[in-house]
Structure formats: C-alpha cells, structure tokens
PDB file of C-alpha atoms and ligand atoms in Angstrom:
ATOM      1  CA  UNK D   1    -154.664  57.757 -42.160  1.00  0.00           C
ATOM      2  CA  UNK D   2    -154.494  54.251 -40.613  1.00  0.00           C
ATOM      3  CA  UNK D   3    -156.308  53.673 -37.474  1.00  0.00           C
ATOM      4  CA  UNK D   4    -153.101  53.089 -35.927  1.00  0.00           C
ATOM      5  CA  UNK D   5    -151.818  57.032 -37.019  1.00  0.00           C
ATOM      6  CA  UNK D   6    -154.103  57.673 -34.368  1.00  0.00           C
ATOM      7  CA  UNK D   7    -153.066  55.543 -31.474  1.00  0.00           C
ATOM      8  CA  UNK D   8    -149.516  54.886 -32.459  1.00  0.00           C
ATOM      9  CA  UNK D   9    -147.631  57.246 -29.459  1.00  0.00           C
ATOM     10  CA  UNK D  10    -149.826  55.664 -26.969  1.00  0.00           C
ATOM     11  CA  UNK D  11    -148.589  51.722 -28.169  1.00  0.00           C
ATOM     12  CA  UNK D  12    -144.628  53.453 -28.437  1.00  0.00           C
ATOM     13  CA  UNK D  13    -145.263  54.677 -24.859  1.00  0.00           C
ATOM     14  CA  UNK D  14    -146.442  51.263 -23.924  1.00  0.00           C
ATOM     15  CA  UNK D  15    -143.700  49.365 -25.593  1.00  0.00           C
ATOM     16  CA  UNK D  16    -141.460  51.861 -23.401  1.00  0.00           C
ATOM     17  CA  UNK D  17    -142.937  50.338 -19.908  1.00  0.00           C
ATOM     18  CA  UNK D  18    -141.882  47.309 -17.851  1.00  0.00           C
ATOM     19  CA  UNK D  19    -144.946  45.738 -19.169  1.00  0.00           C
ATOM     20  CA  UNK D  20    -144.538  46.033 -23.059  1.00  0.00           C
ATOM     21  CA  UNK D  21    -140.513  45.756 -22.174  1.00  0.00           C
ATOM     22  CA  UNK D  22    -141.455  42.051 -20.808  1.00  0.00           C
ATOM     23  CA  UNK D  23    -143.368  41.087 -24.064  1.00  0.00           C
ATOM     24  CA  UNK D  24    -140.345  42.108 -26.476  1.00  0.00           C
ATOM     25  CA  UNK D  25    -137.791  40.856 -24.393  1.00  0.00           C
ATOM     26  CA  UNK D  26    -139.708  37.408 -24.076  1.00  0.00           C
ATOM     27  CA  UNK D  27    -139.707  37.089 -28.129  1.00  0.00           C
ATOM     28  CA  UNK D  28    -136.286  38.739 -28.716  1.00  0.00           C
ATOM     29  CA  UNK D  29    -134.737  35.492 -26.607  1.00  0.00           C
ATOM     30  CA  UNK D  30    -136.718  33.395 -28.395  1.00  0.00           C
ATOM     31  CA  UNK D  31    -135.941  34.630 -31.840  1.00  0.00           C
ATOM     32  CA  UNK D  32    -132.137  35.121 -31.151  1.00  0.00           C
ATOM     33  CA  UNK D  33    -132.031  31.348 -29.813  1.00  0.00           C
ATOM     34  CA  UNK D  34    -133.557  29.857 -33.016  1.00  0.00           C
ATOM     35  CA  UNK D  35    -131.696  31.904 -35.654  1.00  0.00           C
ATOM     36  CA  UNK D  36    -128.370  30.659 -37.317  1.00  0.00           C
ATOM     37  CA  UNK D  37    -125.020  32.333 -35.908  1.00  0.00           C
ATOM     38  CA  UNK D  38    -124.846  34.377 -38.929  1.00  0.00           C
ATOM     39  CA  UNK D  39    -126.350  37.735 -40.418  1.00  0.00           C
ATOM     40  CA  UNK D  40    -129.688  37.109 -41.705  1.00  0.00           C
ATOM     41  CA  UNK D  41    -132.483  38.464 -44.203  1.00  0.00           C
ATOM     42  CA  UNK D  42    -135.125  39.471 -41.764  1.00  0.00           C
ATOM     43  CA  UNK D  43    -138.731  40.911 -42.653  1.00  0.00           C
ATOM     44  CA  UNK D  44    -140.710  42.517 -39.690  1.00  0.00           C
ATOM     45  CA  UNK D  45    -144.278  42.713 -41.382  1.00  0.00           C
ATOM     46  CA  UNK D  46    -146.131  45.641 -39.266  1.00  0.00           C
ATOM     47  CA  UNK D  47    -143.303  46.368 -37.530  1.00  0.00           C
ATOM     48  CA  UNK D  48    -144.931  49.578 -35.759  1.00  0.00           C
ATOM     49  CA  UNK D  49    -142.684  52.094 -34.341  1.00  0.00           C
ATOM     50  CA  UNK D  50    -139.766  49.223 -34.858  1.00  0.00           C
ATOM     51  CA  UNK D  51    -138.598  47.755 -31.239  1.00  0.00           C
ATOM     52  CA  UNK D  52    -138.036  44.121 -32.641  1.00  0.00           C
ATOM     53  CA  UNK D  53    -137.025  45.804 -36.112  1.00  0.00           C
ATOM     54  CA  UNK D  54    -134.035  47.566 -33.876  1.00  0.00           C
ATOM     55  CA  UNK D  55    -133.318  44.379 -32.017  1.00  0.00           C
ATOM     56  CA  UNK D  56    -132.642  42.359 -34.622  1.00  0.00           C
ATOM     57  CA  UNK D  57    -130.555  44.869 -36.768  1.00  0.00           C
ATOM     58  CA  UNK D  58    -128.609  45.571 -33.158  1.00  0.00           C
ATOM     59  CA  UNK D  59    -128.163  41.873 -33.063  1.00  0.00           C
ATOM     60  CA  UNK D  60    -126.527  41.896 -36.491  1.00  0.00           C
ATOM     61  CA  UNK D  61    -129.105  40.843 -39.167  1.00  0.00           C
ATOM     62  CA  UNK D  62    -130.346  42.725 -42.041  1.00  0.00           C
ATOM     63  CA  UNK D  63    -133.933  43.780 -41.069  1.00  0.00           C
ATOM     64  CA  UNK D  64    -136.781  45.417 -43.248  1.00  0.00           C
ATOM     65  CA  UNK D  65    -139.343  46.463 -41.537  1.00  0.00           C
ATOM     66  CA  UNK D  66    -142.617  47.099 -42.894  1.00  0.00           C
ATOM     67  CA  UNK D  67    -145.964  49.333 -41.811  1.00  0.00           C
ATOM     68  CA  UNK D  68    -149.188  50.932 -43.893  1.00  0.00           C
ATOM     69  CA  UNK D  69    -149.021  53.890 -41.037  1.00  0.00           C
ATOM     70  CA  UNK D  70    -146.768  56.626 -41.730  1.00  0.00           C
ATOM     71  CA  UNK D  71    -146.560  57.786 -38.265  1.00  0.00           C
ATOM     72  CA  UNK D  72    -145.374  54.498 -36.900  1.00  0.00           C
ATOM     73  CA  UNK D  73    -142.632  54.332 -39.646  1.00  0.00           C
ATOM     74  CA  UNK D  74    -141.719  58.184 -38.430  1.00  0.00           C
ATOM     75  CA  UNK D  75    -141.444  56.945 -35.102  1.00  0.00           C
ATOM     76  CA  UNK D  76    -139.503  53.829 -36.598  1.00  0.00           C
ATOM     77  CA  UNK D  77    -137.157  56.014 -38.421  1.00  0.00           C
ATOM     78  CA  UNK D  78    -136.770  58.434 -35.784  1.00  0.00           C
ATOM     79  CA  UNK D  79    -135.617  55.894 -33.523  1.00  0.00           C
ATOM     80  CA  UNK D  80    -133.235  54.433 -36.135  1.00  0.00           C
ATOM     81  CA  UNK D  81    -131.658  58.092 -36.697  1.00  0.00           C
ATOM     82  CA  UNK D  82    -130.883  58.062 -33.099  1.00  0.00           C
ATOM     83  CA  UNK D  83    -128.358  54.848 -33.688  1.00  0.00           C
ATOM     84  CA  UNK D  84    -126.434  55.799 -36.866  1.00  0.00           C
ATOM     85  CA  UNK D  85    -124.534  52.681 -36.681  1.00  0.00           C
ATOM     86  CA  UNK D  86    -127.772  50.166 -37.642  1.00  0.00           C
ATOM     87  CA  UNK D  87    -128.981  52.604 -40.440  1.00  0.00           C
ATOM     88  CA  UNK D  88    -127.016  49.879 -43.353  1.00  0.00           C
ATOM     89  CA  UNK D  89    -128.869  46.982 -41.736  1.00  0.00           C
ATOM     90  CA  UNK D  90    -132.667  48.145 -41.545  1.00  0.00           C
ATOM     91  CA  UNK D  91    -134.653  49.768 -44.590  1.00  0.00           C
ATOM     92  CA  UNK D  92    -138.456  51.169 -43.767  1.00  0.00           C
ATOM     93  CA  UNK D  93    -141.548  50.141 -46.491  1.00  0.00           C
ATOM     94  CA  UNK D  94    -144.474  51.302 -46.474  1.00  0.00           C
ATOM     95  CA  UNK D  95    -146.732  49.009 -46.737  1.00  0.00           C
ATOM     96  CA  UNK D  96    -149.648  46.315 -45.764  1.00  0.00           C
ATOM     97  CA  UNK D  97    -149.514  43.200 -45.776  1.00  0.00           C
ATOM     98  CA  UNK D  98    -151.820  42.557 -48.487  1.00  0.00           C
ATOM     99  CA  UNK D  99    -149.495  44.631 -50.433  1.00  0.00           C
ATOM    100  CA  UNK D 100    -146.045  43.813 -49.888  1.00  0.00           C
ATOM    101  CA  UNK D 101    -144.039  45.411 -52.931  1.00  0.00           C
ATOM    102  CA  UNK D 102    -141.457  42.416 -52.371  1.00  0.00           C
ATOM    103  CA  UNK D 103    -141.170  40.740 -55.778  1.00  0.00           C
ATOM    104  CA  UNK D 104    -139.796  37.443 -55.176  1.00  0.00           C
ATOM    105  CA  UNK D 105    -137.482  38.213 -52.142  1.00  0.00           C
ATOM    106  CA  UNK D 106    -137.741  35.555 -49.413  1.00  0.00           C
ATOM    107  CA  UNK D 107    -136.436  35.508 -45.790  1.00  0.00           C
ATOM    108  CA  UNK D 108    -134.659  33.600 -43.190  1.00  0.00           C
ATOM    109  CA  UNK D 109    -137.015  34.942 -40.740  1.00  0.00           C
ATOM    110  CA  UNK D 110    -140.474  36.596 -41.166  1.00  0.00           C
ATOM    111  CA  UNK D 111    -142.084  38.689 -38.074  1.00  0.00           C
ATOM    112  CA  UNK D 112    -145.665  39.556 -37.899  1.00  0.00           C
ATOM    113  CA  UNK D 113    -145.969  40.914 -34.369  1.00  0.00           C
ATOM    114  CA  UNK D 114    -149.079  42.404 -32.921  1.00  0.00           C
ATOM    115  CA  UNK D 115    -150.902  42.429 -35.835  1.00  0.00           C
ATOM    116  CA  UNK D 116    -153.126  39.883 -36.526  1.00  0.00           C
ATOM    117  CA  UNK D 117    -155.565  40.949 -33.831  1.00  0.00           C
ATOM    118  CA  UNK D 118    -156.683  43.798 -36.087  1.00  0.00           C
ATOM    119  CA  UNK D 119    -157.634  41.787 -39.029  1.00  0.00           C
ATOM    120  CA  UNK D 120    -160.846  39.799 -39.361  1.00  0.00           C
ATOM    121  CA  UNK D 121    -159.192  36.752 -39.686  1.00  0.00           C
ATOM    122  CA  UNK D 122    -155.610  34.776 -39.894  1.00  0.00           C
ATOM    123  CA  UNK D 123    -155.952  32.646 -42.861  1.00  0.00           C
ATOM    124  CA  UNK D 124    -155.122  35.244 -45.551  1.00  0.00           C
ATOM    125  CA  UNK D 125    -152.332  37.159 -43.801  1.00  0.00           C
ATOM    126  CA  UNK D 126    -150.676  33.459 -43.050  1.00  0.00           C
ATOM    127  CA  UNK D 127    -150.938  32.587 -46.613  1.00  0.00           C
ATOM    128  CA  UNK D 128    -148.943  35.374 -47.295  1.00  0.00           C
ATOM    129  CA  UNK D 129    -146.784  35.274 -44.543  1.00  0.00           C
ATOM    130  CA  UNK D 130    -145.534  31.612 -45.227  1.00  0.00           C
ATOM    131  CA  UNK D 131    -144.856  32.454 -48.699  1.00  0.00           C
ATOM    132  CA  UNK D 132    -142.222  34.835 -47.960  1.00  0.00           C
ATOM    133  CA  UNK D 133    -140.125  32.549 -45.975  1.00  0.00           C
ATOM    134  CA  UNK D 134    -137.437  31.386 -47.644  1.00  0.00           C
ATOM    135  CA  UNK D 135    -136.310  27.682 -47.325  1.00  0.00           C
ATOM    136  CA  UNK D 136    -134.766  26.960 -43.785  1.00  0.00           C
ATOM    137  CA  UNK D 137    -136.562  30.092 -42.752  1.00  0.00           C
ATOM    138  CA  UNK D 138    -138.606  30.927 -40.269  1.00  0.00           C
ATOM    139  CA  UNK D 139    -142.227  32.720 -39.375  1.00  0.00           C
ATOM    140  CA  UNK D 140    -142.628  33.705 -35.815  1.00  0.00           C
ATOM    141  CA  UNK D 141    -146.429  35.035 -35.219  1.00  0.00           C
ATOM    142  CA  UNK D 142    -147.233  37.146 -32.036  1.00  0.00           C
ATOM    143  CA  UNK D 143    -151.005  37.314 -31.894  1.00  0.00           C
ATOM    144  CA  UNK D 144    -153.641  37.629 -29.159  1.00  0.00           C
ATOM    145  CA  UNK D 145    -154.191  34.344 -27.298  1.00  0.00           C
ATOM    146  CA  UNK D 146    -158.466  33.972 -27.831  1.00  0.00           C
ATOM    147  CA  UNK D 147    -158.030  31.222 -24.747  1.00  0.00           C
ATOM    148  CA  UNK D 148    -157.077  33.831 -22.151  1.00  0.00           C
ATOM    149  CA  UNK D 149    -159.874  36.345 -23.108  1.00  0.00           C
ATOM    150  CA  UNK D 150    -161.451  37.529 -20.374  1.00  0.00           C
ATOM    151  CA  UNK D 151    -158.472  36.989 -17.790  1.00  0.00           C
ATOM    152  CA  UNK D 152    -157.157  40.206 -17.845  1.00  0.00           C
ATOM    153  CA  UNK D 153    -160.261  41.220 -17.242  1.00  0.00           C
ATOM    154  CA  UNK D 154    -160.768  39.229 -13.852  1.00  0.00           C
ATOM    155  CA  UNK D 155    -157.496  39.722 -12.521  1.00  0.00           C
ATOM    156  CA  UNK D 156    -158.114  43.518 -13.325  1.00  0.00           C
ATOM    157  CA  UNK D 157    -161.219  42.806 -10.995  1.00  0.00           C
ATOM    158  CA  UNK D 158    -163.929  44.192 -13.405  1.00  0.00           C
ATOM    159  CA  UNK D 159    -165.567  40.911 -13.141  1.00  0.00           C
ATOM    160  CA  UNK D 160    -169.075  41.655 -14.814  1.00  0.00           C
ATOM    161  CA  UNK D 161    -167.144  41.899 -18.317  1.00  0.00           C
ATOM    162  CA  UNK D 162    -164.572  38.695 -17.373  1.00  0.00           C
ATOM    163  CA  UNK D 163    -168.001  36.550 -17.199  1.00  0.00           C
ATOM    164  CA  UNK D 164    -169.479  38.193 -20.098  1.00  0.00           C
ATOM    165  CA  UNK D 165    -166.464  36.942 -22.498  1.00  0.00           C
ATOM    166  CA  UNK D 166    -165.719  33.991 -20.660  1.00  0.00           C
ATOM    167  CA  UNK D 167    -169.673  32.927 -20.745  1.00  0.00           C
ATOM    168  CA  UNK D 168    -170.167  33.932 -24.556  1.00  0.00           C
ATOM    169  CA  UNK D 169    -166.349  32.313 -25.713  1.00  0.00           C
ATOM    170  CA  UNK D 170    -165.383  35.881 -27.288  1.00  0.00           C
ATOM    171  CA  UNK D 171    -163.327  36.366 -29.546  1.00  0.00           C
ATOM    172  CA  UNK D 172    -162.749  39.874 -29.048  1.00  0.00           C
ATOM    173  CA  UNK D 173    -162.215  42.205 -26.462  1.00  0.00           C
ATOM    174  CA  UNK D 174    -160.891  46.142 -25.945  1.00  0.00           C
ATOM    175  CA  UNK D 175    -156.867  45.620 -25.799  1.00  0.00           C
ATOM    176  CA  UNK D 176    -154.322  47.977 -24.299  1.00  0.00           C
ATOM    177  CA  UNK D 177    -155.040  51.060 -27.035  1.00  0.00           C
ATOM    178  CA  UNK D 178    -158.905  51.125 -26.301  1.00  0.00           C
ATOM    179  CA  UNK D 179    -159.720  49.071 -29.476  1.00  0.00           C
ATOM    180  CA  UNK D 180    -161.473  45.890 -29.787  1.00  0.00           C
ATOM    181  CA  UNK D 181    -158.851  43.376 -31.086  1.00  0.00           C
ATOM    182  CA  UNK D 182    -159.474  39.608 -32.239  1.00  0.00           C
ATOM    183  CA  UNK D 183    -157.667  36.770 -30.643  1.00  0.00           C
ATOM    184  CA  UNK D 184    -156.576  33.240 -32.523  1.00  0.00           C
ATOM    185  CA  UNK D 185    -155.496  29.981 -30.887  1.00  0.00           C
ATOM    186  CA  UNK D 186    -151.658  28.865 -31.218  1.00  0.00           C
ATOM    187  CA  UNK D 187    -153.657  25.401 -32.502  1.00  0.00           C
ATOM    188  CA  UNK D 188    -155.023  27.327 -35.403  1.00  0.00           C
ATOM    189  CA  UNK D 189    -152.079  29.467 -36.411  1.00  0.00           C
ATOM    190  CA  UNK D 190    -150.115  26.188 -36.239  1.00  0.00           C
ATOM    191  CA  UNK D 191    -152.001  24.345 -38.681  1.00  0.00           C
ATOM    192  CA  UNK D 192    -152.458  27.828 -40.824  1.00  0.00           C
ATOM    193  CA  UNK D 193    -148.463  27.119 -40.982  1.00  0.00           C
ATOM    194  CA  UNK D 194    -148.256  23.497 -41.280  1.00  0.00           C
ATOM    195  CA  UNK D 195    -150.959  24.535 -44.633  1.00  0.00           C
ATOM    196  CA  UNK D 196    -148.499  26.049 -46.267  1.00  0.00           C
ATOM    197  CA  UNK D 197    -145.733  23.859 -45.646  1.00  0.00           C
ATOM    198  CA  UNK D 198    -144.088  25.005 -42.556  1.00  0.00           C
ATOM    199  CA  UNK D 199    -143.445  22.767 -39.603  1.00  0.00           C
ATOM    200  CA  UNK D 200    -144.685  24.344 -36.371  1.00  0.00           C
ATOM    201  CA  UNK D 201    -142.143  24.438 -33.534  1.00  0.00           C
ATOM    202  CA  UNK D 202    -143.328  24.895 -29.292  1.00  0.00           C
ATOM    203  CA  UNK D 203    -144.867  27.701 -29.280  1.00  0.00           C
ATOM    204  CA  UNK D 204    -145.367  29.855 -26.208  1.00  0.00           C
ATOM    205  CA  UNK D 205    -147.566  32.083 -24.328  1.00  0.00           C
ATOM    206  CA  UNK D 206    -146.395  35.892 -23.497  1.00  0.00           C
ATOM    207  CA  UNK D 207    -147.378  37.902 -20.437  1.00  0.00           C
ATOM    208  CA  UNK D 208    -148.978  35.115 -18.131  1.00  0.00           C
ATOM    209  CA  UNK D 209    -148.392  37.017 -14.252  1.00  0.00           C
ATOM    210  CA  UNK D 210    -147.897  40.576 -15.046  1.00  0.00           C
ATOM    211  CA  UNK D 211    -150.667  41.345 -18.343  1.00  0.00           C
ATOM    212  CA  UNK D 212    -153.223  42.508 -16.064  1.00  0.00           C
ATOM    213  CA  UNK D 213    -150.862  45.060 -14.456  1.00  0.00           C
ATOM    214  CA  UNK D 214    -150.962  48.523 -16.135  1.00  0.00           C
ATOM    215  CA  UNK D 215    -148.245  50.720 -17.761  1.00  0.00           C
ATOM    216  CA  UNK D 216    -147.254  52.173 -14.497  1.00  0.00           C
ATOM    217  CA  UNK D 217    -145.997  49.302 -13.373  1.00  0.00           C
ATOM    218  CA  UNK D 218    -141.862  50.067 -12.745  1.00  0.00           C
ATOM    219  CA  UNK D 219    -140.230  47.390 -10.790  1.00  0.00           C
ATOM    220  CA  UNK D 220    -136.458  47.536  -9.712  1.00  0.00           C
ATOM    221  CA  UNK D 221    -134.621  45.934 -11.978  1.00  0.00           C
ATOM    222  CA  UNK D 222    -133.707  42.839 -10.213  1.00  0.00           C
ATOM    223  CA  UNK D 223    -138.085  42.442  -9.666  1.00  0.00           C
ATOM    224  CA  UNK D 224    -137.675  42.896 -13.437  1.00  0.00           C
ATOM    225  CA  UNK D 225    -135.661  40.298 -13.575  1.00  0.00           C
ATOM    226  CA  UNK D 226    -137.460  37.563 -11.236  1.00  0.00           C
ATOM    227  CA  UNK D 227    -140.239  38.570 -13.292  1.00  0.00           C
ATOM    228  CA  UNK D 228    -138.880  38.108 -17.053  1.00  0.00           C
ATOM    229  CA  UNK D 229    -137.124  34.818 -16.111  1.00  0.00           C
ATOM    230  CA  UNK D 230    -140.522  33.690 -14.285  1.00  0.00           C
ATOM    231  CA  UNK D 231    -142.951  34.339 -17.238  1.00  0.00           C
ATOM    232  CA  UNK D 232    -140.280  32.604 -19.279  1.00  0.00           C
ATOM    233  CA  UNK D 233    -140.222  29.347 -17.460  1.00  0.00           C
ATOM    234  CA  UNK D 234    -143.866  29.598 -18.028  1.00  0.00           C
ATOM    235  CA  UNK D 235    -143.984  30.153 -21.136  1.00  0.00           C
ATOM    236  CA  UNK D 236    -143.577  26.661 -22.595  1.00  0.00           C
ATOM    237  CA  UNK D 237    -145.553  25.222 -19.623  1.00  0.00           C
ATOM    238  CA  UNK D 238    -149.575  24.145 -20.023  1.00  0.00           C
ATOM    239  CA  UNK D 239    -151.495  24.910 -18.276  1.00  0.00           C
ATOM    240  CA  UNK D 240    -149.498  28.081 -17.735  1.00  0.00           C
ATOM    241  CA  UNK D 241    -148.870  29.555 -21.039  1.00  0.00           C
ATOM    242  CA  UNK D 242    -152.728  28.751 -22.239  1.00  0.00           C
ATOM    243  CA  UNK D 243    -153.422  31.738 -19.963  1.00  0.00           C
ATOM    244  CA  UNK D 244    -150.440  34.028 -21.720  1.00  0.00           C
ATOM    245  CA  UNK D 245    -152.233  36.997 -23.263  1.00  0.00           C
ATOM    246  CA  UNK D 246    -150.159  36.202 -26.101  1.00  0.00           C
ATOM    247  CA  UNK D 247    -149.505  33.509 -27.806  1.00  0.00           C
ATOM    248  CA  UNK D 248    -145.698  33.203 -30.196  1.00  0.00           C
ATOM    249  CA  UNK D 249    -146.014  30.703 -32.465  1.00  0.00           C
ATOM    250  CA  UNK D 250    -142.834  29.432 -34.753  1.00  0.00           C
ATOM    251  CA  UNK D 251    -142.755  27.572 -37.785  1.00  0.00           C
ATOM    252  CA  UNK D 252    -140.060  26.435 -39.831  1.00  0.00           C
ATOM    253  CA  UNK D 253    -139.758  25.850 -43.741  1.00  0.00           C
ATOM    254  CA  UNK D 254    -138.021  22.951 -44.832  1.00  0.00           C
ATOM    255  CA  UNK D 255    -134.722  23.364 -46.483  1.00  0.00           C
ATOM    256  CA  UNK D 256    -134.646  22.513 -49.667  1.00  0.00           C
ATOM    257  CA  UNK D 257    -133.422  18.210 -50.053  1.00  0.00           C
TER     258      UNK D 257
HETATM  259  C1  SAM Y 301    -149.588  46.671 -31.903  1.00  0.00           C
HETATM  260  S1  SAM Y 301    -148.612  47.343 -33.217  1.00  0.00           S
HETATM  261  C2  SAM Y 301    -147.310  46.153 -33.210  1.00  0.00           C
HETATM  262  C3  SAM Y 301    -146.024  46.735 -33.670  1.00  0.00           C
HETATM  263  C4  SAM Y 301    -144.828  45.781 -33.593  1.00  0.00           C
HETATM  264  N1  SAM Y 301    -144.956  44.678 -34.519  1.00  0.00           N
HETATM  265  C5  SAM Y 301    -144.607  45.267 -32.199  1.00  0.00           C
HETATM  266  O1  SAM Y 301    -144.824  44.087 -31.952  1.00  0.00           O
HETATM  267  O2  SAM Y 301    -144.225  46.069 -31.348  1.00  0.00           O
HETATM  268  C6  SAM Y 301    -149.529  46.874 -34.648  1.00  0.00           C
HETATM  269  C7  SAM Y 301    -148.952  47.389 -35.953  1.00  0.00           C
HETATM  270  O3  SAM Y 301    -149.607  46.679 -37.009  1.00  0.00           O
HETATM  271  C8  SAM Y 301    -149.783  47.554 -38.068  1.00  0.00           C
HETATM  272  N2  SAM Y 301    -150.854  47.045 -38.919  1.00  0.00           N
HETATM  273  C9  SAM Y 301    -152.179  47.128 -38.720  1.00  0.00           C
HETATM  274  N3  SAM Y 301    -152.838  46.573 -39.770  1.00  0.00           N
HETATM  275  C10 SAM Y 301    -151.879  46.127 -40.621  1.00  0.00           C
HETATM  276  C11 SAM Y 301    -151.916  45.478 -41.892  1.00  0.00           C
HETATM  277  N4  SAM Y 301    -153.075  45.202 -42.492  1.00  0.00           N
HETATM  278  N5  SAM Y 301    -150.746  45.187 -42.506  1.00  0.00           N
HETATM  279  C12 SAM Y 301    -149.562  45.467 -41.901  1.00  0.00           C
HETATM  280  N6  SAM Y 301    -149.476  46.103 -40.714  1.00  0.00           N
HETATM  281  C13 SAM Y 301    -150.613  46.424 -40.080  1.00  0.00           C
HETATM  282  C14 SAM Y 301    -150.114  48.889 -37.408  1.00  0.00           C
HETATM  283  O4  SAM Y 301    -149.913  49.995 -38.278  1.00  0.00           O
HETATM  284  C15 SAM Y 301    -149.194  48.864 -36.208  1.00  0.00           C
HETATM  285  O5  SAM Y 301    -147.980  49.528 -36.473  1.00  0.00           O
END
C-alpha cells in the first residue's frame, strides 16, 4: 500500500472543491493553449485519481495516465467508466516513476502534477521526466512553490508556525492531506529542464488569493469566475505569482533540425 492508498479519497474530495477546481482549471488553460491543434500522445506521470488525465482525453488527445497506488487508479478508472466515450483515448499503468514500463515511447506532452513534493528531491524524477518527451514535446511540472512556504500559514492566521518556516527557510511543511510535503523553486526545476535539453518557457504560480481558504469554500459561480480569471492574471506576474502555492513550470524539447 502506497501512502497515498491511504489519503487518496480525501485529495479526490479536494480536487472536487472550488479550491482544488481553481488549481486544475488554471493548468488545463495553460496546457490546452500550448499544445498543437491536433490529437496528441500525452503521459500524466502520477496522475492520481485522473482529473487532468480526463481533461486532456475530453479535449481530444490520447492520454496514459500513470500511478504506483491502486486506489487512485480505481478511482481513476471509476471515473473513466462513468464517460464511456473517452475509454479509446486514456489507458491506466501502474506504476512509479522510477519504474515506468514505457520502453522507448516518447510524448508530445509529459505531466507530473502534484508529485514532486513527496519525493526527497527533483533531480532524479526530472531526469526521467525529460527523457520521455519526445522532440517538439513538452514537460509541464506542478510542484510546491518552497518561496511561498509559510504563507498559507499566515494568511490562515496560525502565525507562530508562519514565522517558524519563514525564519528557518523550510523546505517543508504539512500540505492539504496532513503530510509534510517538500517544495522546489520554478528557478531550479527550470534549469533541472534546461539540463536535459529542454528550453524552459514562463512559468507560473497557482493559487496566489484563495490557497489559504479551505475546502468549504463554494462561491457562486460568477465569484468563481472573478476569482479564476484573477489568479490567472496573476499568475505570470512577480511579485504575484512568487507567492502562488504552486508553481507550473513548462519546458519544451527542441524539434529535431
Ligand atoms: C497530490 S496527488 C496528484 C494527482 C494528480 N497528478 C493531480 O494533480 O491531481 C499525488 C499523486 O502522486 C502519486 N505519487 C506519489 N509518489 C509517486 C511516485 N514516486 N511516482 C509516481 N507517482 C507518485 C500518488 O500516488 C498520488 O496519486
């Protein structure tokens, strides 16, 4: 069992609330305005109980989505079998990402979403990560912004543990499903990319006004709305977006001369 078997209907029920509905919708737009205006090869690397797996199929690319934790991937599937009509585009694998049973298959675009923050560190997941991208392609990275540690903590008003993380530069703290999670810089995860041969493109920060609100949160749609298209503005904007609690980076692989 995976550590996420054990919190993964809490993270499906926060994916289901204004406030996870924000982060998805953010990167969706983002993705769907960089791809090509034809079907693509898409690989969603931890692609949990398979929002931006479902997006992208319902968008008209070919999506594979990938997960070590069987109960995410039931979710996953479970949601799939409830739209028949995207079941030829998306496949479900098993898998981590140390161990993806790819072969040589590359893709136009590679997701890792929400996943880097529980691994010790970003260089080895990146490695792989670029590697998989086929020429032309492109990574997108949604990881926990280290700069805005201790903000949701503030604005939450627990102030004692803001000025702990802010005062000892953290790199950690206890995320949305109880767990300590690690955070990177889009600096860093940019130059991981440019490593291995990928030019990094703006990259933006996710969740900037409304992270330190909590699932309950249900605007009106139209507050939805002020709210989506306000984080988005902000989102390529410093100082703004250095505060996101997320940070999406892109990078691009050269096509080949
Ligand atoms: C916060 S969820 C994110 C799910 C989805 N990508 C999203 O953005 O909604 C994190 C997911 O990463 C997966 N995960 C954790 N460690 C992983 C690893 N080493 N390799 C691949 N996936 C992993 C978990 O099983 C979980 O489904």
């Amino acid at each position: 069992m995976t550590g996420f078997d054990a919190v993964g209907a809490a993270y499906t029920a926060h994916s289901a609330g204004a406030r996870g509905r924000l982060r998805h919708d953010l990167v969706e737009r983002r993705l769907l305005a960089e791809l090509p205006d034809r079907p693509c090869r898409i690989l969603d690397v931890g692609c949990g109980s398979g929002e931006m797996t479902l997006r992208l199929a319902s968008a008209g690319h070919r999506v594979t989505g990938a997960d070590p934790s069987a109960r995410m991937l039931a979710a996953a599937a479970g949601r799939l079998a409830t739209r028949p009509r995207l079941s030829a585009r998306v496949r479900w694998l098993r898998a981590d990402i140390e161990e993806l049973p790819l072969g040589g298959r590359r893709f136009d675009l590679v997701c890792c979403h929400g996943v880097l923050m529980y691994l010790d560190e970003p260089g080895a997941a990146m490695a792989r990560l670029t590697g998989l991208v086929a020429p032309g392609g492109l990574l997108s990275v949604l990881a926990k912004n280290r700069h805005a540690i201790g903000v949701r903590e503030a604005l939450r008003g627990d102030r004692a543990t803001a000025r702990r993380l802010i005062e000892s530069g953290a790199d950690r703290s206890v995320g949305n499903l109880e767990v300590a999670t690690r955070g990177d810089t889009a600096e860093e995860l940019d130059r991981l990319a440019a490593r291995y041969g990928l030019v990094p493109l703006p990259w933006q920060g996710v969740r900037i006004f409304h992270d330190h609100l909590d699932d309950s949160w249900s605007p009106t749609p139209a507050a939805y709305t002020e709210a989506l298209e306000l984080e988005w503005a902000a989102s390529w904007r410093s100082p703004h977006r250095d505060l996101g609690h997320l940070v999406h980076t892109l990078a691009r692989r050269p096509p080949c001369a």
